[in-house]
CSV table of C-alpha atoms in Angstrom, one decimal:
chain,number,residue,atom,x,y,z
J,1,MET,CA,125.2,145.4,23.9
J,2,VAL,CA,125.8,141.8,22.9
J,3,LEU,CA,124.5,138.8,25.2
J,4,ILE,CA,126.3,135.5,25.1
J,5,SER,CA,125.3,132.3,26.8
J,6,ALA,CA,127.6,131.2,29.5
J,7,ALA,CA,125.4,128.3,30.3
J,8,GLN,CA,126.9,125.0,29.7
J,9,ASP,CA,124.9,121.6,30.0
J,10,ILE,CA,122.2,123.0,31.8
J,11,ARG,CA,119.0,120.9,32.6
J,12,TRP,CA,115.5,122.2,32.0
J,13,GLN,CA,112.2,121.1,33.3
J,14,LYS,CA,109.1,123.1,32.3
J,15,TRP,CA,105.9,122.7,34.4
J,16,ASP,CA,103.0,125.0,34.2
J,17,ASP,CA,104.3,128.4,33.4
J,18,VAL,CA,107.5,127.8,35.3
J,19,PHE,CA,111.0,126.7,34.2
J,20,ILE,CA,113.2,124.9,36.7
J,21,VAL,CA,116.8,124.9,35.6
J,22,TYR,CA,119.8,123.1,37.0
J,23,GLN,CA,122.9,124.8,36.4
J,24,PRO,CA,125.9,122.2,36.6
J,25,SER,CA,128.7,125.1,36.9
J,26,SER,CA,127.3,126.3,40.2
J,27,ALA,CA,125.3,123.1,41.2
J,28,GLU,CA,122.4,125.4,41.8
J,29,THR,CA,118.7,124.8,40.9
J,30,HIS,CA,116.9,128.0,39.6
J,31,VAL,CA,113.2,128.8,39.1
J,32,PHE,CA,112.6,131.1,36.2
J,33,ASN,CA,109.6,132.7,34.7
J,34,GLU,CA,108.8,132.3,31.0
J,35,THR,CA,110.5,135.6,30.0
J,36,THR,CA,113.7,134.7,31.8
J,37,ALA,CA,113.8,131.2,30.4
J,38,LEU,CA,113.2,132.4,26.8
J,39,ILE,CA,116.0,134.8,27.1
J,40,LEU,CA,118.3,132.0,27.9
J,41,LYS,CA,116.9,129.8,25.2
J,42,CYS,CA,117.4,132.6,22.6
J,43,LEU,CA,121.1,132.4,23.1
J,44,GLU,CA,121.5,128.6,22.6
J,45,HIS,CA,122.5,129.1,19.0
J,46,GLY,CA,125.1,132.0,19.6
J,47,PRO,CA,125.4,135.5,20.6
J,48,LEU,CA,122.8,138.1,19.8
J,49,SER,CA,122.5,141.7,20.4
J,50,ALA,CA,120.2,142.9,23.2
J,51,ASP,CA,117.7,144.3,20.7
J,52,GLN,CA,117.5,141.0,18.8
J,53,VAL,CA,117.1,138.9,22.2
J,54,LYS,CA,114.4,141.3,23.2
J,55,GLU,CA,112.6,141.0,19.7
J,56,GLN,CA,113.1,137.1,19.6
J,57,THR,CA,111.7,136.8,23.3
J,58,GLU,CA,108.8,139.0,22.5
J,59,GLY,CA,108.0,136.6,19.5
J,60,ALA,CA,108.3,133.7,21.6
J,61,LEU,CA,106.0,135.2,24.1
J,62,GLY,CA,103.4,136.0,21.5
J,63,VAL,CA,103.4,139.8,22.4
J,64,GLY,CA,104.0,142.5,19.8
J,65,PRO,CA,107.2,144.4,19.3
J,66,GLY,CA,108.0,146.6,22.2
J,67,GLU,CA,105.4,145.2,24.6
J,68,LEU,CA,107.9,143.5,26.7
J,69,ALA,CA,108.8,146.2,29.3
J,70,LYS,CA,112.4,147.3,29.1
J,71,GLU,CA,112.6,147.2,32.8
J,72,ASP,CA,111.4,143.6,32.9
J,73,PHE,CA,113.8,142.7,30.2
J,74,ALA,CA,116.8,144.5,32.0
J,75,PHE,CA,115.9,142.9,35.2
J,76,ALA,CA,115.8,139.3,33.7
J,77,THR,CA,119.1,139.7,31.9
J,78,SER,CA,120.9,141.1,34.8
J,79,ARG,CA,119.7,138.3,36.9
J,80,LEU,CA,121.0,135.8,34.4
J,81,GLU,CA,124.3,137.6,34.3
J,82,GLU,CA,124.4,137.6,38.2
J,83,LEU,CA,124.0,133.8,38.1
J,84,GLY,CA,126.8,133.5,35.5
J,85,LEU,CA,124.4,132.1,32.8
J,86,ILE,CA,125.0,134.9,30.4
J,87,ASP,CA,127.5,137.4,29.7
J,88,CYS,CA,126.6,141.0,28.6
J,89,LEU,CA,129.3,142.6,26.6
J,90,GLU,CA,129.5,146.1,25.2
J,91,ALA,CA,129.4,145.9,21.3
J,92,ALA,CA,133.0,147.5,21.0
J,93,SER,CA,134.7,144.9,23.3
J,94,THR,CA,133.2,142.1,21.2
J,95,VAL,CA,134.9,143.5,18.1
J,96,GLN,CA,138.4,143.3,19.7
Q,1,MET,CA,116.9,85.8,64.0
Q,2,ILE,CA,115.1,88.7,65.6
Q,3,VAL,CA,115.6,90.7,68.8
Q,4,GLY,CA,112.7,88.7,70.5
Q,5,ASP,CA,114.8,85.6,70.2
Q,6,LEU,CA,117.2,86.9,72.7
Q,7,SER,CA,116.3,86.8,76.4
Q,8,ARG,CA,116.5,89.9,78.3
Q,9,ARG,CA,119.7,88.8,79.8
Q,10,GLU,CA,121.3,88.0,76.5
Q,11,LEU,CA,120.3,91.3,75.1
Q,12,GLY,CA,121.6,93.3,78.0
Q,13,GLU,CA,124.9,91.3,77.8
Q,14,ARG,CA,125.3,92.2,74.1
Q,15,LEU,CA,124.5,95.8,74.7
Q,16,ALA,CA,127.0,96.1,77.6
Q,17,GLY,CA,129.8,94.0,75.7
Q,18,ASP,CA,130.5,94.3,71.8
Q,19,GLY,CA,127.1,95.7,71.1
Q,20,LEU,CA,123.7,94.6,69.7
Q,21,ALA,CA,123.8,94.4,66.0
Q,22,LEU,CA,120.4,95.6,64.5
Q,23,GLN,CA,119.2,95.8,60.9
Q,24,PHE,CA,117.0,98.7,60.2
Q,25,GLY,CA,116.1,98.6,56.5
Q,26,PRO,CA,119.2,99.4,54.4
Q,27,PHE,CA,121.3,100.0,57.6
Q,28,ASN,CA,123.2,97.7,59.9
Q,29,LEU,CA,123.9,99.3,63.4
Q,30,ARG,CA,125.7,98.0,66.4
Q,31,VAL,CA,124.2,99.6,69.6
Q,32,ARG,CA,126.1,99.6,72.9
Q,33,SER,CA,124.7,100.7,76.3
Q,34,ASN,CA,125.4,100.3,79.8
Q,35,LEU,CA,122.1,101.6,81.1
Q,36,ASP,CA,119.6,98.9,82.4
Q,37,SER,CA,116.5,101.1,81.7
Q,38,PHE,CA,117.7,101.2,78.0
Q,39,ALA,CA,118.0,97.5,77.7
Q,40,ALA,CA,114.6,96.7,79.1
Q,41,LEU,CA,113.0,99.1,76.7
Q,42,ALA,CA,115.0,97.9,73.8
Q,43,HIS,CA,113.9,94.4,74.4
Q,44,GLN,CA,110.4,95.4,74.4
Q,45,LEU,CA,110.1,97.8,71.5
Q,46,TYR,CA,112.8,96.3,69.1
Q,47,GLU,CA,111.5,92.8,69.6
Q,48,PRO,CA,110.4,92.1,66.0
Q,49,TYR,CA,113.5,93.7,64.3
Q,50,PRO,CA,115.9,91.4,62.7
Q,51,LEU,CA,119.8,90.9,63.8
Q,52,PRO,CA,122.0,90.9,60.8
Q,53,ASP,CA,124.4,88.1,59.9
Q,54,SER,CA,127.4,87.9,62.2
Q,55,GLU,CA,129.8,88.9,59.2
Q,56,ALA,CA,127.7,91.9,58.2
Q,57,ILE,CA,129.5,95.2,58.5
Q,58,SER,CA,128.1,98.0,60.7
Q,59,ASP,CA,127.1,101.3,59.0
Q,60,PHE,CA,127.1,103.1,62.3
Q,61,HIS,CA,128.4,102.1,65.7
Q,62,VAL,CA,126.2,104.0,68.2
Q,63,GLN,CA,126.0,104.1,72.1
Q,64,ILE,CA,123.9,105.6,74.8
Q,65,SER,CA,125.8,105.4,78.0
Q,66,ALA,CA,126.3,106.9,81.3
Q,67,PRO,CA,129.3,109.3,81.1
Q,68,ARG,CA,132.7,108.3,82.4
Q,69,GLY,CA,134.5,109.7,85.4
Q,70,LEU,CA,133.0,111.8,88.4
Q,71,ARG,CA,130.1,113.2,86.3
Q,72,ARG,CA,128.2,109.7,86.4
Q,73,TRP,CA,128.0,110.1,90.2
Q,74,VAL,CA,127.2,113.8,90.2
Q,75,ARG,CA,124.3,113.8,87.8
Q,76,ARG,CA,122.6,110.8,86.2
Q,77,GLN,CA,123.2,111.5,82.5
Q,78,ALA,CA,123.2,109.6,79.2
Q,79,CYS,CA,125.5,110.5,76.3
Q,80,PHE,CA,124.9,109.7,72.6
Q,81,GLY,CA,127.9,108.5,70.8
Q,82,VAL,CA,128.6,107.5,67.3
Q,83,ASP,CA,131.9,106.0,66.1
Q,84,GLY,CA,133.4,107.2,69.4
Q,85,HIS,CA,132.4,110.9,69.0
Q,86,PHE,CA,129.8,112.4,71.2
Q,87,PRO,CA,128.0,115.3,69.1
Q,88,PHE,CA,125.4,116.2,71.5
Q,89,ALA,CA,125.2,117.6,75.0
Q,90,PRO,CA,124.4,114.8,77.6
Q,91,TYR,CA,120.8,113.9,78.1
Q,92,THR,CA,119.1,113.2,81.3
Q,93,VAL,CA,119.3,109.5,81.7
Q,94,GLU,CA,115.4,109.1,81.7
Q,95,HIS,CA,115.6,110.2,78.1
Q,96,ALA,CA,118.3,107.7,77.0
Q,97,PHE,CA,115.9,106.0,74.8
Q,98,PRO,CA,114.5,108.7,72.7
Q,99,ALA,CA,118.2,110.2,72.6
Q,100,LEU,CA,119.3,107.0,70.9
Q,101,GLU,CA,116.4,107.1,68.5
Q,102,TRP,CA,117.2,110.7,67.5
Q,103,GLY,CA,120.8,110.0,67.3
Q,104,ILE,CA,120.2,107.1,64.9
Q,105,ASN,CA,118.2,109.5,62.8
Q,106,TRP,CA,120.9,112.0,62.8
Q,107,CYS,CA,123.4,109.4,61.6
Q,108,VAL,CA,121.0,108.5,58.7
Q,109,ALA,CA,120.5,112.1,57.8
Q,110,THR,CA,124.2,113.2,58.1
Q,111,ARG,CA,126.1,110.2,56.7
Q,112,SER,CA,124.0,108.3,54.1
Q,113,HIS,CA,124.7,110.4,50.9
Q,114,HIS,CA,124.5,107.4,48.7
Q,115,LEU,CA,120.9,107.9,48.8
Q,116,LEU,CA,118.6,110.9,48.1
Q,117,LEU,CA,117.3,111.7,51.6
Q,118,LEU,CA,113.7,113.3,51.5
Q,119,HIS,CA,112.4,114.6,55.0
Q,120,SER,CA,109.2,112.6,54.5
Q,121,ALA,CA,107.0,109.9,55.8
Q,122,GLY,CA,106.2,107.1,53.5
Q,123,VAL,CA,103.6,104.3,53.2
Q,124,GLU,CA,102.9,101.6,50.6
Q,125,ARG,CA,100.0,99.5,49.5
Q,126,ASN,CA,99.8,97.3,46.5
Q,127,GLY,CA,103.1,98.4,45.3
Q,128,GLN,CA,102.4,102.0,45.2
Q,129,ALA,CA,103.9,104.4,47.7
Q,130,ILE,CA,102.7,107.7,49.0
Q,131,LEU,CA,105.5,110.3,50.2
Q,132,PHE,CA,104.4,112.8,52.9
Q,133,PRO,CA,107.0,115.5,52.8
Q,134,ALA,CA,106.3,117.9,55.6
Q,135,SER,CA,107.9,120.2,58.3
Q,136,PRO,CA,107.9,119.3,62.0
Q,137,GLY,CA,104.4,119.8,63.5
Q,138,ASP,CA,102.5,119.2,60.1
Q,139,GLY,CA,101.2,115.9,61.3
Q,140,LYS,CA,103.0,113.5,59.2
Q,141,SER,CA,104.0,111.0,61.8
Q,142,THR,CA,100.4,110.9,63.3
Q,143,LEU,CA,98.9,110.4,59.8
Q,144,CYS,CA,101.5,108.0,59.1
Q,145,THR,CA,100.9,105.8,62.3
Q,146,ALA,CA,97.2,106.0,61.4
Q,147,LEU,CA,97.8,104.5,58.0
Q,148,VAL,CA,100.1,101.7,58.9
Q,149,HIS,CA,97.5,100.6,61.5
Q,150,SER,CA,94.9,100.9,58.6
Q,151,GLY,CA,96.3,98.3,56.1
Q,152,TRP,CA,99.3,100.5,54.6
Q,153,ARG,CA,102.9,99.3,55.0
Q,154,LEU,CA,105.4,101.6,56.6
Q,155,LEU,CA,108.1,102.7,54.7
Q,156,SER,CA,109.5,105.4,57.2
Q,157,ASP,CA,107.9,108.2,59.4
Q,158,GLU,CA,111.0,110.3,58.8
Q,159,PHE,CA,112.9,109.6,55.6
Q,160,GLY,CA,112.0,109.1,52.0
Q,161,LEU,CA,115.2,107.0,51.0
Q,162,VAL,CA,115.4,107.3,47.3
Q,163,ARG,CA,117.8,104.9,45.5
Q,164,PRO,CA,119.5,106.9,42.7
Q,165,GLU,CA,120.0,103.8,40.5
Q,166,ASP,CA,116.3,103.4,39.8
Q,167,GLY,CA,114.3,105.8,41.9
Q,168,MET,CA,113.0,103.1,44.2
Q,169,LEU,CA,112.0,104.0,47.8
Q,170,LEU,CA,114.0,102.0,50.5
Q,171,PRO,CA,112.1,101.1,53.5
Q,172,LEU,CA,113.4,102.3,57.0
Q,173,PRO,CA,110.5,101.1,59.1
Q,174,ARG,CA,111.8,102.4,62.5
Q,175,LEU,CA,110.0,103.1,65.6
Q,176,ILE,CA,107.7,106.2,65.2
Q,177,PRO,CA,108.1,108.9,67.8
Q,178,LEU,CA,104.7,110.6,68.5
Q,179,LYS,CA,104.8,113.8,70.1
Q,180,ASN,CA,102.3,115.5,72.8
Q,181,GLU,CA,98.8,115.4,71.8
Q,182,SER,CA,99.4,112.8,69.0
Q,183,ILE,CA,100.1,110.1,71.5
Q,184,GLU,CA,96.6,110.2,72.9
Q,185,VAL,CA,95.0,110.7,69.4
Q,186,ILE,CA,96.7,107.3,68.2
Q,187,ARG,CA,95.7,105.6,71.6
Q,188,LYS,CA,92.0,106.3,70.8
Q,189,PHE,CA,92.4,105.8,67.0
Q,190,ARG,CA,94.0,102.3,67.3
Q,191,PRO,CA,94.0,101.0,71.0
Q,192,GLU,CA,95.9,97.8,69.8
Q,193,ALA,CA,98.9,99.9,68.6
Q,194,VAL,CA,102.1,99.0,70.5
Q,195,ILE,CA,103.1,102.2,72.1
Q,196,GLY,CA,106.1,102.6,74.6
Q,197,PRO,CA,106.2,104.7,77.6
Q,198,SER,CA,105.8,108.5,77.4
Q,199,PHE,CA,108.9,110.5,78.0
Q,200,LEU,CA,108.1,113.8,79.6
Q,201,GLU,CA,109.8,117.2,79.1
Q,202,THR,CA,112.2,116.0,76.4
Q,203,ARG,CA,113.8,118.5,74.1
Q,204,LYS,CA,110.8,117.9,71.9
Q,205,GLY,CA,108.2,117.8,74.6
Q,206,THR,CA,106.5,114.5,75.6
Q,207,VAL,CA,107.6,111.7,73.3
Q,208,ALA,CA,106.3,108.1,72.9
Q,209,HIS,CA,107.3,105.5,70.4
Q,210,VAL,CA,105.0,103.5,68.3
Q,211,ARG,CA,106.3,100.0,67.1
Q,212,PRO,CA,105.3,99.4,63.5
Q,213,PRO,CA,103.3,96.5,62.8
Q,214,ALA,CA,105.4,93.3,62.1
Q,215,ASP,CA,104.5,93.0,58.4
Q,216,SER,CA,106.2,96.5,57.8
Q,217,ILE,CA,109.3,95.1,59.7
Q,218,ARG,CA,109.4,91.9,57.9
Q,219,ARG,CA,109.2,93.5,54.4
Q,220,ALA,CA,111.9,96.1,55.2
Q,221,GLN,CA,114.1,94.8,52.3
Q,222,GLU,CA,111.2,95.3,49.8
Q,223,PRO,CA,111.5,98.7,47.9
Q,224,ALA,CA,108.5,100.5,46.6
Q,225,ARG,CA,107.7,102.7,43.7
Q,226,PRO,CA,106.7,106.3,44.3
Q,227,ARG,CA,103.2,107.0,43.1
Q,228,TRP,CA,102.0,110.2,45.0
Q,229,PHE,CA,103.2,113.0,46.9
Q,230,VAL,CA,100.8,114.3,49.6
Q,231,PHE,CA,101.8,117.4,51.6
Q,232,PRO,CA,99.8,117.1,54.9
Q,233,ARG,CA,98.9,119.8,57.3
Q,234,TRP,CA,97.0,119.1,60.5
Q,235,VAL,CA,94.9,122.1,61.4
Q,236,ALA,CA,92.6,121.9,64.4
Q,237,GLY,CA,88.9,121.7,63.7
Q,238,ALA,CA,89.6,122.3,59.8
Q,239,PRO,CA,87.4,120.4,57.4
Q,240,LEU,CA,89.2,117.9,55.0
Q,241,THR,CA,90.8,119.7,51.9
Q,242,PHE,CA,92.4,117.4,49.4
Q,243,GLU,CA,93.5,119.1,46.2
Q,244,PRO,CA,95.8,118.5,43.4
Q,245,LEU,CA,99.2,120.4,43.6
Q,246,PRO,CA,100.9,121.9,40.4
Q,247,LYS,CA,104.1,120.0,39.4
Q,248,SER,CA,106.2,123.1,39.7
Q,249,GLN,CA,105.1,123.7,43.3
Q,250,ALA,CA,105.6,120.1,44.2
Q,251,PHE,CA,109.1,120.0,42.8
Q,252,LEU,CA,110.2,123.1,44.9
Q,253,MET,CA,108.5,121.7,48.0
Q,254,VAL,CA,110.3,118.3,47.7
Q,255,ALA,CA,113.6,119.8,46.7
Q,256,THR,CA,113.7,122.2,49.7
Q,257,ASN,CA,112.5,119.6,51.8
Q,258,ALA,CA,115.4,117.1,51.1
Q,259,PHE,CA,118.3,116.7,53.7
Q,260,ASN,CA,121.0,116.5,51.0
Q,261,TYR,CA,119.8,117.9,47.7
Q,262,GLU,CA,122.9,120.2,47.5
Q,263,VAL,CA,125.2,117.3,48.4
Q,264,LEU,CA,123.7,115.2,45.4
Q,265,ASP,CA,123.9,118.0,43.0
Q,266,GLU,CA,122.6,117.0,39.6
Q,267,THR,CA,121.6,113.4,40.9
Q,268,ALA,CA,119.1,115.1,43.2
Q,269,PHE,CA,117.7,117.4,40.5
Q,270,ARG,CA,117.3,114.2,38.2
Q,271,LEU,CA,115.7,112.1,40.9
Q,272,VAL,CA,113.3,114.8,42.3
Q,273,SER,CA,112.3,115.8,38.6
Q,274,ASP,CA,111.6,112.2,37.7
Q,275,MET,CA,109.6,111.6,40.7
Q,276,VAL,CA,107.6,114.6,40.4
Q,277,ARG,CA,107.0,113.9,36.7
Q,278,SER,CA,105.7,110.4,37.3
Q,279,CYS,CA,103.7,111.1,40.7
Q,280,ASP,CA,100.5,113.0,41.3
Q,281,SER,CA,100.8,115.6,43.8
Q,282,TYR,CA,98.3,116.9,46.4
Q,283,SER,CA,97.9,119.1,49.3
Q,284,LEU,CA,96.0,117.6,52.3
Q,285,ILE,CA,94.6,119.6,55.2
Q,286,TYR,CA,93.0,117.6,57.8
Q,287,SER,CA,91.8,117.6,61.4
Q,288,ASP,CA,90.1,114.1,61.5
Q,289,LEU,CA,92.2,111.1,61.1
Q,290,ASP,CA,89.4,108.8,59.9
Q,291,GLU,CA,88.6,111.3,57.1
Q,292,ALA,CA,92.3,111.6,56.1
Q,293,VAL,CA,92.6,107.9,55.9
Q,294,ASN,CA,89.5,107.4,54.0
Q,295,ALA,CA,90.6,109.9,51.4
Q,296,LEU,CA,94.0,108.3,50.9
Q,297,ASP,CA,92.3,104.9,50.9
Q,298,GLU,CA,90.2,106.2,48.0
Q,299,LEU,CA,93.2,107.6,46.2
Q,300,SER,CA,94.9,104.3,46.4
Q,301,ARG,CA,91.6,102.5,45.0
Q,302,ALA,CA,91.6,105.0,42.1
Q,303,GLY,CA,95.2,104.3,41.4
Q,304,ASP,CA,94.8,100.6,41.2
Q,305,GLY,CA,92.0,101.0,38.7
């Protein structure tokens, strides 16, 4: 699976361990925990595979490889997709 | 010129004719009424409020009047109108004054989207303002009334009006409607406070209006810089608790509390973020007004230093 950022011109505000994000395309304000925010930040420089995003997020969180629970990662990415902030594409569809 | 410069008769004639033009902070209103009881109270409670220039454009044309036709003889009622529309069910005529006051607030809350509207009381001292965002029943009007009778300037007991251009707070020092037990609390706290009659069994219980100190009304065109957010909560018998609040929590409480956050989109996000970044935020639980006022005086002194 490949993850692509769909977030354009979003505004960030980090306070404490919480990220407050304004999404101009929906005019909504979101509150993200660190994991969700870091996934979104990983994708600022271009598409990455889901495995790469998970690895980079773990690195940014300062935890070892595999320590970020798959369920937590999947929940965060599905939430971001639901909000229209990322697109999750099957690898085959990105080749076409 | 202020309302007090008009005789009771002149005021009644204006209300019954083209309307009484009034200036409340950044808003000009034209008020019409054919109710004698309303005119008498308006003369008393609006006495220090300025009249705008004769050429000034009115932001709202409001009225509180007896209904037309047969209804006025069947049952004595008062209808609130704005720009010729009547958005609410009629009130009993005895509640005409609070009905107009609520109606004006409704106009501000629903028609002033050139400003960010926080649901918040606000006071100022030495150029620094405290905002008190709170839900109904949290005691913000009572606390605000106590503060403005203890050396603070009233900005508003209901609206934090934030000017998008520079984030400054615009004063709207209107009458403060106290409810139920708060009326007696303030009578005891400051016997010299000017409080109008109690209106019993209104849609919000017993209501009485406090007239802000003259200095607050005189300085209604003087904006203030927000310096603190204090989230008050009155709890019977509770000891004073005054604690710093994390900025992330303050942001959420301010944003969710605004009347028009969604309407202003990114401007609202920017304004609330800027304010929360530059202000210190606290939660305040209190039961004793003296203790609460002392704590906020101390906060202000520390901020000056």
